Amino acid sequence: MSSQYIIVLICLIVLSTVINAFYQSTSFKSSRSEALQMSTKKGTGLKDYDPSNYKDSNSGNYRRLSDQLAAVKAEEEQKQKERDELIRKEQMAKLILKQENETFWNTPNDQIIGTQEKFFIPPSVLEIIDDLDNQLIGLKPVKEKMRRYAAQMLVHKLRSDNGLKSEIPPLHHVFTGNPGTGKTTVAMKMGLLYKEMGFINSGHTVQATRADLVGQYIGHTGPKTKEMITRSFGGILFIDEAYGLYKEDSRDYGSEVIEMLVKFMDTVPNTDFVVMLAGYRNLMTRMMIANVNLMSRMGNWIDFPDYEDQELLEISSLLARTYGYIYDQPAQAKFIEFMNIRKEFPYFSNARTVRNVMERTRRIAASRILKDALENGTRYTMKEIQTFLPADFQVVIDEIAKLPRDSLLP
């Protein structure tokens, strides 16, 4: 009897719970319907409905988990691509090595692998070297270096066409020497030479100094340096007075330029980015010692010696011919006298100083011709308007002869 009573009691409780739930559900629907009808009558419609009140509290966690899973998947795919690329490169390296070994062991030593008709130094390369001979006096070590590059290009082509390993040599350079020794001119010629040799794509030269690379405040140096670097892609970035990028003060922004140069030299192919740094010998040496990472990547150093007296005279004769002037022995003797005095003053700039004095002499000669015509009523003759006289150089000698020897001169 007691068990039957318990069963009946449980049934009544369940029935009561179901009826109560049904009643609450019906009341909620009715109240919601009435609320919607009231809002419709007032013209508000569903404007007051806020979906955020019915959001699942776990939806944010689900999105975060989904994003994390997507990121993990993307990372795994990237790693797999990198692994596949490494495997591909390794297989290519093995294949190339196998071909090189077969070529090395199976080719008789006396077999002719090339002829002059097929393998030769292009005339455009020889023309650039000839221009260097004609435009620059002296600089024998520099010209010999460029001839070696031309020969290396020929051997590079021979080796690659016959299945032997052949890589483009390091093209980055450090030029050391005093001002006016031809560093900028040689850099521009090297750009043209590299292009004709097929080492770089365009051959143009972008010239820069510290002012073009280093910013004046934090965050300014990076964009300036990157702009100059990208402008030089396919050619040469020539940084004159590059020692100005190094200062012992750790707060100087020049160190950021050096770091960016090293980064681009490591990541950009040699055919797209070539750096040439130039400056005084002692200052460039100090800069390189303090920046070993940069020094290890500059595979070529060329020292530009000062011009000898005879070479300075030859430069003046070359300029006189360029100007279209007669430059005879008496005038040349006065030029030598001026140069001997000029060397007693600081900051002698070799060919740059020669150019300055020749330009100054041109103006003096023009003044002399005009003065003679105005004072004496003489007519101009062809010889007068195209001749340097010893008196023209005497004027520039008199201008500096009595100056203190610590004076600054052009």
Phi, psi and omega in degrees: 000321181292321179293321178296323179295320180294318181296317179297321179296318178296319180297320180294320179296315179298315180298319179297320180295317180295316180296321180295317179296318179297319181296316179295320180296318180293322179293320180296316179296321181293316180294322179294320179295320178295321180295319179295320179295319179296316180293327179292320179297323181282351179087011182269339178063228182255024183295329184274002180284125182246105183293340181296337179289344184245014180286149175283128183293345181264359184296322179297317178297322180296318180295318179298318178297320179296318178297319180296318178296320178295320179295318178297318179296317179296320179295319178295320179295321179295318178297321179295321176297317179296320177296317179297321180293320177297318178296319180297315180296321179295319178295320178296320179297319178295320180296316180296317179298321178297317179295319179296318179296318179296319178296319183294316186274333186262352180265122178298146183296331182265007180286133179282120183254356180194156178232165181295332180293329182262319183248114181205161176281123183302145178303329180295326177291315179296326179295319179296319179293321178295320177299321178296320177296321184281329186266336181240126177275143177072220179055043181301317179299323181292314181295323178295322178298318181291326176293325177295323177297319179297319178293321179296326177297319181296314179294323177301317180291319178300313183294314182294324180286344180250020172078016178262154180297130182210116180244149176294130183291162175301133185251351180290142186227153166240123176255124178240144180156169180284165179299150175078017180261008172096016185295315181295317179298317180295321179299317180293321178293323178295324177300315178294321180295315179299322179295313181294332179278351179085012181279326178231171192270317187245322177087003179284159181239126175256116181267139182213156172231183179304320183298332180279347188245322188266130178274175183259354180209170183299132179088358182266331185291316183304306179298321180296314181295317181297322179298315180294322180294312181294328176296332183271356183303133183089352180224224185231135170261109182256114182253107179276149184052047185295340179299341178293346178284342182254125173223146182293340177290117183293344181275356181288141184281351180298329179297329177294324177297315180299318179298320180291322178299315179298318181298313181290327177295330180278328189258337182261134180303151182299332181286347183249343186213113179235131181249135172231121181251137184225150177169182178300147186299310184291322181289323177292323178297316179296321179296317182292322179297324180281347181229079186295324180300321178288317182298322182292342181262351178267093189282349185227129177239130176234126177261127181261109181286159173294151179285143173279167185302317181294324179291323176297321177295320178295323177296317179297322178294321178296319178294320179298319177294322178297321179285342184082040182244147170279129189225084188272182187299315179300321178292322178295323178297321177292324176298316179298320178299317179297315183296324178297322177288319183298328180292345177283347180263158180287164174059051172287130190243032171053237185297331178294320176295321177299315180298319181297316182289326179291321176295318178298320180292325176300317180293321179295318179297319179295320178295321179297316181296317180293320180296316178299320182292323182284320185278320187253354179068021180284158175268154178284139173245159181299322181292321182296321186276359180224034181228133169272127177259154175304327180297331178295318179285333178297328179297314181291331176294313181296332181293330185245349189300323186256008179285151173301141187287356174261010178290150177268126182235155177290000000 
